[in-house]
Short mmCIF file of C-alpha atoms in Angstrom, two decimals:
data_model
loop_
_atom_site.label_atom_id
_atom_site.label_comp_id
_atom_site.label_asym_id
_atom_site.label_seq_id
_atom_site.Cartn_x
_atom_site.Cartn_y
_atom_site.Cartn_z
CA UNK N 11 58.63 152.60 1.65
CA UNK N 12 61.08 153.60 -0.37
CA UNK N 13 62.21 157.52 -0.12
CA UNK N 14 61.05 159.38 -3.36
CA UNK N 15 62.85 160.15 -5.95
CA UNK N 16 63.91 163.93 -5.98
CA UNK N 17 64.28 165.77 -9.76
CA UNK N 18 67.75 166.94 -10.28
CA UNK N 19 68.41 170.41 -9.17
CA UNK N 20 69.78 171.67 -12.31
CA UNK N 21 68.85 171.27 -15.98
CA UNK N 22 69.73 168.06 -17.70
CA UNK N 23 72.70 167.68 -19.77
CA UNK N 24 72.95 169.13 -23.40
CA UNK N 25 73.92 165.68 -24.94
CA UNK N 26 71.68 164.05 -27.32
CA UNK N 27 69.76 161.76 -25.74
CA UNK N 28 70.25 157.79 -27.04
CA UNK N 29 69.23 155.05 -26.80
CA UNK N 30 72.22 152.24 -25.64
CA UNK N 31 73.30 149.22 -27.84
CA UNK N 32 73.65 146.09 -25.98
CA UNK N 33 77.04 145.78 -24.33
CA UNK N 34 78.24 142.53 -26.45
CA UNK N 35 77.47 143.94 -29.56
CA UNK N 36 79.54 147.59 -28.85
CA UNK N 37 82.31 148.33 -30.83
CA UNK N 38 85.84 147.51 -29.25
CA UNK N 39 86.66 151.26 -28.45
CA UNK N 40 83.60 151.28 -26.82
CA UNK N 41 84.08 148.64 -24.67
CA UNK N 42 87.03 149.07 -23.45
CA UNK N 43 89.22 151.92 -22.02
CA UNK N 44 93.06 152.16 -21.07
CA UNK N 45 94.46 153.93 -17.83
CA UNK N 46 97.59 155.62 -19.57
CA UNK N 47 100.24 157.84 -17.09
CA UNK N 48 99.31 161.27 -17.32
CA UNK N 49 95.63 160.52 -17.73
CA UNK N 50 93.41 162.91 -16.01
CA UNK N 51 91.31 160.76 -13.56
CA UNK N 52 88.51 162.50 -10.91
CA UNK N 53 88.08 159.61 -7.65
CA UNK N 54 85.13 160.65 -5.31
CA UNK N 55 85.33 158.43 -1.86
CA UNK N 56 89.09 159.16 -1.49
CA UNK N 57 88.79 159.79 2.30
CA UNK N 58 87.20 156.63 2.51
CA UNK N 59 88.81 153.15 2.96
CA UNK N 60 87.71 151.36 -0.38
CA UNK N 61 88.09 155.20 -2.38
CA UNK N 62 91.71 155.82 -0.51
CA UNK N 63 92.95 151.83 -1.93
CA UNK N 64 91.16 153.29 -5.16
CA UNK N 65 93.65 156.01 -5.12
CA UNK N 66 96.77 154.09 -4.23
CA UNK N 67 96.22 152.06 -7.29
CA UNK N 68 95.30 154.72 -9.88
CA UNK N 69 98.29 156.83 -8.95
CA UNK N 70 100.23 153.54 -8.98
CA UNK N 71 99.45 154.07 -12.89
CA UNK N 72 100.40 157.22 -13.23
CA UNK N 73 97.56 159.02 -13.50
CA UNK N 74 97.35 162.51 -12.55
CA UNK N 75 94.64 162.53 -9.85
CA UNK N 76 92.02 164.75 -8.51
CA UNK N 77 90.24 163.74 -5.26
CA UNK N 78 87.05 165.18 -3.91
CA UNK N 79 86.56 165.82 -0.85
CA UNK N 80 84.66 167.66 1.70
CA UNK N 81 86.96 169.43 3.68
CA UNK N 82 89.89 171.74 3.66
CA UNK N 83 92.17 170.05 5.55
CA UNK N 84 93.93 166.19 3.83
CA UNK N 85 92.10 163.38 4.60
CA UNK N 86 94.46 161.02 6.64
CA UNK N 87 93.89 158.13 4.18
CA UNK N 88 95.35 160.67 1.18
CA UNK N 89 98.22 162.15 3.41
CA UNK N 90 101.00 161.62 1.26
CA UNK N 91 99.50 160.65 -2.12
CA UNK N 92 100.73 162.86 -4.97
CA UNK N 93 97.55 163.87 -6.01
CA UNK N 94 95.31 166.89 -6.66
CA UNK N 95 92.41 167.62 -3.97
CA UNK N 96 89.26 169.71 -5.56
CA UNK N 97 86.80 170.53 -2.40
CA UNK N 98 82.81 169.62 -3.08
CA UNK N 99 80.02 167.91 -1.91
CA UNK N 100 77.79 164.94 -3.48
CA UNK N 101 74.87 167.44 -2.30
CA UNK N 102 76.34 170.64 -3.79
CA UNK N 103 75.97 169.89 -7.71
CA UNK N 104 78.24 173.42 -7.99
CA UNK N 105 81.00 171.71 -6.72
CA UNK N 106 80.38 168.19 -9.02
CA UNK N 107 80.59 170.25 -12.42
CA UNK N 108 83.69 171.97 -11.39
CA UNK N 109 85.50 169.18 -10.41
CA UNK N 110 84.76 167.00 -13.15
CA UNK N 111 85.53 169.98 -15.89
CA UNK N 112 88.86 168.33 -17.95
CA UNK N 113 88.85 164.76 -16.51
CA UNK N 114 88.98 161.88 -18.77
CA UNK N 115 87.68 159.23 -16.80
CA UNK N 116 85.91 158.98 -13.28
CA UNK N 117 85.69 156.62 -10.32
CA UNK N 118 82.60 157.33 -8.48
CA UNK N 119 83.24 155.46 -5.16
CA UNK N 120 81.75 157.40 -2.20
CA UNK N 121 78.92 156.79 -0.48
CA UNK N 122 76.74 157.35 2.87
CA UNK N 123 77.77 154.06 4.20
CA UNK N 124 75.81 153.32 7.36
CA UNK N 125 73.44 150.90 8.26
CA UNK N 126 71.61 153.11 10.75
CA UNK N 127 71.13 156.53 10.30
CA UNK N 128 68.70 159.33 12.68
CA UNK N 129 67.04 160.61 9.17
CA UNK N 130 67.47 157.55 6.66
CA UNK N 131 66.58 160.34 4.46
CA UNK N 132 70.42 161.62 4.40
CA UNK N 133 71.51 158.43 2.92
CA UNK N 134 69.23 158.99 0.30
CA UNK N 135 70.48 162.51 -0.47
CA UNK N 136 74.15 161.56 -0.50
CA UNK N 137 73.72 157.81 -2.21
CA UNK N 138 70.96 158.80 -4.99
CA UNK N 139 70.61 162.43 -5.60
CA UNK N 140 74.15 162.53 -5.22
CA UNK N 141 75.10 160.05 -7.51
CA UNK N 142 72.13 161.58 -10.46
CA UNK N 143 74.44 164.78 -9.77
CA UNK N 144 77.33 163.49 -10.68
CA UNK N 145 76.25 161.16 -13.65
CA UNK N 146 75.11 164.46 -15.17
CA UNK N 147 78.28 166.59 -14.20
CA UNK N 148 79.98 163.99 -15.90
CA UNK N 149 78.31 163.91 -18.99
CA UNK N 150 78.18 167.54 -19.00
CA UNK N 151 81.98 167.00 -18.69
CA UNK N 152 82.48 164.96 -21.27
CA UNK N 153 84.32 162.38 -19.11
CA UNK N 154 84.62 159.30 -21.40
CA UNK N 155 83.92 156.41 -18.84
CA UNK N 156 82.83 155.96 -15.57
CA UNK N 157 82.89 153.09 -12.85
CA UNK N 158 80.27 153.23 -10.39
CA UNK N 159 80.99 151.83 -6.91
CA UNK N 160 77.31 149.72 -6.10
CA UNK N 161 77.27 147.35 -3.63
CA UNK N 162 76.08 143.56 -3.94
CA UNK N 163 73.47 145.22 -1.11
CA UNK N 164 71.83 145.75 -4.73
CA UNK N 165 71.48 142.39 -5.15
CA UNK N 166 68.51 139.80 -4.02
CA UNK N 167 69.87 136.83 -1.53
CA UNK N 168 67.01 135.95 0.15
CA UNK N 169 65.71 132.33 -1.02
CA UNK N 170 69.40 131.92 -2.58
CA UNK N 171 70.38 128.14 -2.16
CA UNK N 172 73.88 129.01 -4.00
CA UNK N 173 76.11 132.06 -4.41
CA UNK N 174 74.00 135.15 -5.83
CA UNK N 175 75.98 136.35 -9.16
CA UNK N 176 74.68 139.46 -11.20
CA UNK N 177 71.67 138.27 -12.23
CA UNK N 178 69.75 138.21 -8.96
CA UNK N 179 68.47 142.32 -9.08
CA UNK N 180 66.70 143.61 -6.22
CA UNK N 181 64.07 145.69 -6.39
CA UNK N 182 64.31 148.64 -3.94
CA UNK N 183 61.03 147.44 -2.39
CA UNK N 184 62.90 144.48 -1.47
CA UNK N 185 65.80 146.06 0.24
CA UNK N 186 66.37 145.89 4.22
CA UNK N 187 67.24 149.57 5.71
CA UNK N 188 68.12 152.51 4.36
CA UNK N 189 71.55 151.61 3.28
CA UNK N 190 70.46 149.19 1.19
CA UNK N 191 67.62 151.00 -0.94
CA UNK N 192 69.36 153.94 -1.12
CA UNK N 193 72.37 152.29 -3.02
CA UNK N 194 70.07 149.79 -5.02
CA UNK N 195 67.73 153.23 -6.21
CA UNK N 196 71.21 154.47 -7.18
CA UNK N 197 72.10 151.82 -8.96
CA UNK N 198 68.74 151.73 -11.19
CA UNK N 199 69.62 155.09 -11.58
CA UNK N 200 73.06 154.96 -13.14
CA UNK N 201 71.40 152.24 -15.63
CA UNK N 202 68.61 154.39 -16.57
CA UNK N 203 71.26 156.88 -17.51
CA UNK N 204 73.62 154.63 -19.20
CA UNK N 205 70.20 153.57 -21.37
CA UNK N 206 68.50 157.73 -21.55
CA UNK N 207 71.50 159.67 -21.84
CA UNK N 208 74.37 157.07 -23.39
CA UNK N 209 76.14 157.80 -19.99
CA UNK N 210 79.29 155.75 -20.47
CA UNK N 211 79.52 153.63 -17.27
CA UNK N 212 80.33 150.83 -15.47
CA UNK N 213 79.01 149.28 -12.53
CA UNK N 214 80.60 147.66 -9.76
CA UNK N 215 79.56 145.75 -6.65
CA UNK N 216 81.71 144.91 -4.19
CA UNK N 217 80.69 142.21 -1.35
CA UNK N 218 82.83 143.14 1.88
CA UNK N 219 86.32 145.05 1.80
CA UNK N 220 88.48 143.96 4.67
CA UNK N 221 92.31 144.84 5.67
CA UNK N 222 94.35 147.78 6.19
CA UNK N 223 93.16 151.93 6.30
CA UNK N 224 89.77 151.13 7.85
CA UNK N 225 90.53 154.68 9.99
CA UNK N 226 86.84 155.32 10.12
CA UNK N 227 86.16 151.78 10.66
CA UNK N 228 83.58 151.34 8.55
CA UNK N 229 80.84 148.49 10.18
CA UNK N 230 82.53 145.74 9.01
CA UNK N 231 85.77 146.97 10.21
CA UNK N 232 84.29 147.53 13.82
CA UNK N 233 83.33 144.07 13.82
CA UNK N 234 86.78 143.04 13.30
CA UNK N 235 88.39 145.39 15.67
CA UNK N 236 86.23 144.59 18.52
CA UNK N 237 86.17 140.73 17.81
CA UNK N 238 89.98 141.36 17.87
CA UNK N 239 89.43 142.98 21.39
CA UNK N 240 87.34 140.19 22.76
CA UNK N 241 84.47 142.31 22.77
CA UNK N 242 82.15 139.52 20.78
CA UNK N 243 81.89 136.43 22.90
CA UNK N 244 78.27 135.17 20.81
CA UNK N 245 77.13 135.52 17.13
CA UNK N 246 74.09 135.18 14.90
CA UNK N 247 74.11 132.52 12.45
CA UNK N 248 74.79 134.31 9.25
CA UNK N 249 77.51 134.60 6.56
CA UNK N 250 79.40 137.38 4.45
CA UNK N 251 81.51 137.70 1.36
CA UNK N 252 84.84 138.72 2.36
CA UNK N 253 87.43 140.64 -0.13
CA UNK N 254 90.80 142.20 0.72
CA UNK N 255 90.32 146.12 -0.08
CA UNK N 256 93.20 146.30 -2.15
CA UNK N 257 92.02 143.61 -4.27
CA UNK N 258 88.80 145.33 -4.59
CA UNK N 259 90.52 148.52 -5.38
CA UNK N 260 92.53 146.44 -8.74
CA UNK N 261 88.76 145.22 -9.59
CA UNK N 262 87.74 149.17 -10.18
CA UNK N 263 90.65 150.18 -12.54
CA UNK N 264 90.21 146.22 -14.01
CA UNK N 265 86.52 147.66 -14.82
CA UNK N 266 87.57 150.50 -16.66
CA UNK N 267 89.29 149.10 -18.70
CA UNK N 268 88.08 145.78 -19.65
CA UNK N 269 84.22 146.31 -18.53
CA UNK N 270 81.67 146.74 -21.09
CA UNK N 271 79.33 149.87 -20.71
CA UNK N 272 75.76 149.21 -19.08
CA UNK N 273 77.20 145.87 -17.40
CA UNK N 274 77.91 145.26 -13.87
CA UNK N 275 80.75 142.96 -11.91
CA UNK N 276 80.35 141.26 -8.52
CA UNK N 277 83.53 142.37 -6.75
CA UNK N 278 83.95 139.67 -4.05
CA UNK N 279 86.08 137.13 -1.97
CA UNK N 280 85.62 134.14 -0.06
CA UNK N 281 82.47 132.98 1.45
CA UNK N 282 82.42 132.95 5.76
CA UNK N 283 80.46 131.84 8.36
CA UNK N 284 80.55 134.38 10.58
CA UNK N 285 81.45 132.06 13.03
CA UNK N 286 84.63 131.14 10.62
CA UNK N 287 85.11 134.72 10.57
CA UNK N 288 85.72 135.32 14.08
CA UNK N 289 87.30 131.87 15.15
CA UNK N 290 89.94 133.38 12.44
CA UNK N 291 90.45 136.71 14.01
CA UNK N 292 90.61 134.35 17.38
CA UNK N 293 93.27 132.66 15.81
CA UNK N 294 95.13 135.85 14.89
CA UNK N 295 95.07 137.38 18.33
CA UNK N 296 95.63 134.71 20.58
CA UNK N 297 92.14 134.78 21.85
CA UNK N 298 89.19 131.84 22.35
CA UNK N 299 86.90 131.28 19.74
CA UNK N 300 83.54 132.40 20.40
CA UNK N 301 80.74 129.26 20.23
CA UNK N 302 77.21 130.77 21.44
CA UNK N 303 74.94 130.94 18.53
CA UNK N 304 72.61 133.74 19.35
CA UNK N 305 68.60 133.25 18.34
CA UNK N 306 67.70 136.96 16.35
CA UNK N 307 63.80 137.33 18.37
CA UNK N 308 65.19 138.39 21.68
CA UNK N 309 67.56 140.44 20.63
CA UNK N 310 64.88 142.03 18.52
CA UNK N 311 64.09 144.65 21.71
CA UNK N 312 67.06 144.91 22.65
CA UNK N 313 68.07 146.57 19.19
CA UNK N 314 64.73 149.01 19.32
CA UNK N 315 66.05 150.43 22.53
CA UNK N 316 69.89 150.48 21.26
CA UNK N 317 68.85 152.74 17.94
CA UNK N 318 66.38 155.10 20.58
CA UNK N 319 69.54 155.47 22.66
CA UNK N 320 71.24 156.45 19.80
CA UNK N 321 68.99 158.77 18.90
CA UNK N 322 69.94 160.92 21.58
CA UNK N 323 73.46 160.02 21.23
CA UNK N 324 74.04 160.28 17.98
CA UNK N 325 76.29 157.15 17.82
CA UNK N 326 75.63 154.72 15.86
CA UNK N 327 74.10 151.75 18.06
CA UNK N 328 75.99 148.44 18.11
CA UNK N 329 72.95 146.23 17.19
CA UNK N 330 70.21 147.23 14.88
CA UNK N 331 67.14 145.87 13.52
CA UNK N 332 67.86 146.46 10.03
CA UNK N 333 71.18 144.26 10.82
CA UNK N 334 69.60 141.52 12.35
CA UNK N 335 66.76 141.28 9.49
CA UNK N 336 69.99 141.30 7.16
CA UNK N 337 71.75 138.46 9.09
CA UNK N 338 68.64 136.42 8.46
CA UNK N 339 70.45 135.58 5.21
CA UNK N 340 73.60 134.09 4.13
CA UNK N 341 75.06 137.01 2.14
CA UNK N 342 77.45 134.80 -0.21
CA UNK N 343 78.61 136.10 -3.93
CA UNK N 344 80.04 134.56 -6.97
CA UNK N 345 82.82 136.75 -8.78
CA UNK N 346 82.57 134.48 -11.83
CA UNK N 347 82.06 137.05 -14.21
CA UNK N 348 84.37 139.52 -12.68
CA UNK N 349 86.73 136.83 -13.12
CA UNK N 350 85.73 136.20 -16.67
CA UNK N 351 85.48 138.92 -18.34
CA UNK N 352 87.54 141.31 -16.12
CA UNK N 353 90.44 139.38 -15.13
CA UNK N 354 89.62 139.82 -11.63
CA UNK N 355 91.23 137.99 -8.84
CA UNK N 356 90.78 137.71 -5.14
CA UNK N 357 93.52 136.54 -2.60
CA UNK N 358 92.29 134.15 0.56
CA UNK N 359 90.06 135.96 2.68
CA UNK N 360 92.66 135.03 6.16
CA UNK N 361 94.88 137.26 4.20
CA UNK N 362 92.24 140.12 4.89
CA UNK N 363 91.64 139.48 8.13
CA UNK N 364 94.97 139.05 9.02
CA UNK N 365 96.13 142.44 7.21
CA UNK N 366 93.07 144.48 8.97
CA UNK N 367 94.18 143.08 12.38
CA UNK N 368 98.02 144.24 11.77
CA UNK N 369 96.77 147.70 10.60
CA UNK N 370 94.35 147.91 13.77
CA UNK N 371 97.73 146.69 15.85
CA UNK N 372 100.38 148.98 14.14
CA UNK N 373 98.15 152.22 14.99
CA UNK N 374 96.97 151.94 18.14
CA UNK N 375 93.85 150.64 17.73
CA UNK N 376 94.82 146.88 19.25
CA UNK N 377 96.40 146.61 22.46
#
């Protein structure tokens, strides 16, 4: 079951609640927004590797930006970047209405991003309280428009016999792990607002970032190293939609300014087997192609006793059940309306790989 909703824990916002037009019939100023040099932008997710590309292109602008994060110390993604960092928490609401106070627009990109967690309740508390938190710091704010990082996790593949575009919600009952309701909960969320409270936002949903700054690296980015190590010699049958981060990033500030309020945009790449995927990173490393397709049942078990391991490790297990039940399905996207209406545009998704698997090389990370 889904984990329940939890009220806000502070009053709702003194704007006048209203009720949304429909996006296509909004006035032009309303429906679009320009990033101008000097503009006062708050980015949460900075530390991360989508949030930190984020960053890199907003300051590219010449934007003056303010990062938050949760620590003292500069994340190593933002080392270097001319920007401003304001310290807070997506679970500390304080800290959300004090960083957003004098900010004109706001990129909301962090998020709890694991597919396996000991209490699946702390995805909850970062990805949907968290997010309600900050939709209502921001309109307390007065921030004047938003783009919301989703995920296409939001989106319904199963049964798909083409690429899934926007149109194909999920219902949080429908989601598979934690992860996935969690951001899909959020996402209803945001729209509720946008609809309730005239909160001024856009919604994103990016398929599957790939290439350089994955420091953490997120799951994806694991899969790639240790594929690039030789560490995967047999797959699933299954597919993703590869992007290249930074061309994910351009989609976000693309949003801002050309998205219509209440909408959302598929952020994607290239559809990949994931056997395509690693006979490519194979190809960039000088290493054999894996060929054994692995059946899902067996391994089943064998996930059940990685997660209870990791329950007394605390590391995040290398197979899951939630993962396998996810590889069931070809995860493949259409950017078509991105495209459209945004402008958007996604280089080859070899270019990706082959960018992640320098980065990995130049620090250390690949022998």
């Amino acid at each position: 079951m889904p984990p329940p909703s939890r009220p806000p824990p502070f009053p709702p916002p003194r704007r006048r609640t209203q009720t949304l037009p429909d996006a296509s019939v909004l006035p032009q100023s309303a429906a679009t927004a320009t990033l101008r040099p000097g503009d006062a932008v708050l980015l949460t997710g900075g530390s991360g590797f989508l949030g930190s590309a984020v960053a890199r292109r907003l300051l590219a602008r010449g934007v003056r930006l303010r990062a938050l994060i949760r620590g003292t110390a500069t994340p190593p993604n933002l080392e270097g970047l001319d920007l401003e960092t304001a310290r807070g928490d997506l679970t500390d609401p304080a800290s959300l209405c004090a960083a957003a106070q004098g900010q004109r627009y706001l990129f909301h990109v962090a998020a709890d991003y694991r597919l396996w967690a000991p209490d699946p309740d702390d995805l909850a508390r970062v990805n949907l309280d968290g997010t309600r938190a900050l939709m209502r710091a921001a309109l307390e704010a007065g921030i004047e428009r938003i783009v919301h990082t989703s995920s296409v996790a939001t989106l319904k593949v199963a049964g798909a016999t083409a690429p899934v575009d926007e149109t194909a919600t999920a219902r949080p009952e429908d989601a598979i792990g934690a992860y996935k309701r969690s951001k899909t909960l959020a996402e209803r969320a945001v729209e509720e607002m946008v609809a309730r409270d005239g909160l001024p936002a856009v919604v994103v949903n990016p398929s599957t970032p790939i290439g350089p700054r994955d420091v953490k690296p997120t799951p994806t980015g694991r899969m790639v190293l240790d594929a690039a190590r030789g560490k995967i010699p047999a797959f699933v049958d299954t597919g993703l939609n590869l992007a290249h981060v930074d061309d994910i990033a351009e989609g976000h500030l693309l949003a801002l300014e050309r998205g219509r309020i209440g909408e959302r945009y598929i952020l994607g790449g290239e559809d990949m087997t994931l056997r395509a995927i690693l006979a490519e990173i194979a190809r960039l490393t000088g290493r054999r192609p894996p060929t054994i397709t692995l059946p899902r049942a067996p391994l089943m078990p064998l996930a059940a006793a990685m997660e209870a391991v990791a329950r007394f490790t605390g590391r995040e297990p290398l197979l899951t059940r939630d993962g396998l039940r996810m590889s069931r399905h070809r995860m493949f996207f259409t950017s078509a309306k991105a495209q459209r209406d945004l402008g958007y545009r996604a280089r080859p998704a070899r270019e990706a790989l082959a960018d992640a698997v320098a980065w990995f090389r130049a620090t250390g990370r690949l022998a």
